[in-house]
Amino acid sequence: MSTCRIIALGLAGLLLGGIAGGGLGLLGGLAYTELAATSGFEGESGFVVAGWIFAGIIAGVIGGVILGVKRARR
């Protein structure tokens, strides 16, 4: 296995996982604010959605790197 291939697929997984995780976090955050009837006072619902997005990005990056490196080692 080439070290460059492992690094390249790890970085690709990092990028794609972050994008996918952020998108899913956005959808999850919007759904949560609707279902929980989060107040819009002083941007509270925006902070909730931003928290979901950041959590989704973190989970996506971690999962993407793991899957990319596993895929490269096959």
Coordinates of N, CA and C in Angstrom, one line a residue, residues 2 5 8-9 14 16 20-21 28 38 42 44-45 48 55 57-58 65 70 72-73:
S2 N 0.5 2.2 -0.8 CA 1.2 3.4 -0.9 C 0.8 4.4 0.2
R5 N -1.4 7.1 -1.1 CA -2.8 6.7 -1.3 C -3.6 6.8 0.0
A8 N -4.1 10.4 0.8 CA -5.1 11.1 -0.2 C -6.5 10.6 0.1
L9 N -6.7 9.3 0.4 CA -8.1 8.9 0.7 C -8.5 9.3 2.1
L14 N -12.0 13.1 4.9 CA -12.1 14.3 5.8 C -13.0 15.3 5.1
L16 N -15.1 15.1 2.4 CA -16.5 14.7 2.0 C -17.3 14.4 3.3
A20 N -20.8 16.2 4.2 CA -22.0 15.4 4.4 C -22.5 15.5 5.8
G21 N -21.6 15.5 6.8 CA -22.0 15.7 8.2 C -22.6 17.0 8.5
G28 N -30.9 18.0 10.6 CA -31.3 17.6 11.9 C -31.6 18.8 12.8
T38 N -38.5 25.5 19.3 CA -37.5 26.4 19.9 C -37.8 27.9 19.6
E42 N -33.7 36.3 20.4 CA -32.3 36.6 20.4 C -31.5 35.5 19.7
E44 N -32.0 32.2 19.5 CA -31.8 30.9 20.1 C -31.9 29.7 19.2
S45 N -32.9 29.8 18.3 CA -33.0 28.7 17.3 C -31.8 28.6 16.4
V48 N -29.0 26.8 18.2 CA -29.3 25.3 18.2 C -28.9 24.7 16.9
A55 N -21.7 19.6 15.4 CA -21.7 18.2 15.8 C -21.7 17.3 14.6
I57 N -20.5 18.0 11.6 CA -19.2 18.2 10.9 C -18.2 17.3 11.6
I58 N -18.2 17.4 12.9 CA -17.2 16.6 13.7 C -17.4 15.1 13.5
V65 N -12.6 10.1 7.7 CA -11.2 9.7 7.8 C -11.1 8.2 8.1
K70 N -9.6 3.0 5.9 CA -9.9 1.6 5.7 C -10.0 1.2 4.2
A72 N -8.5 2.6 1.8 CA -7.1 2.6 1.1 C -6.3 1.4 1.5
R73 N -6.6 0.8 2.6 CA -5.8 -0.3 3.0 C -6.3 -1.6 2.4

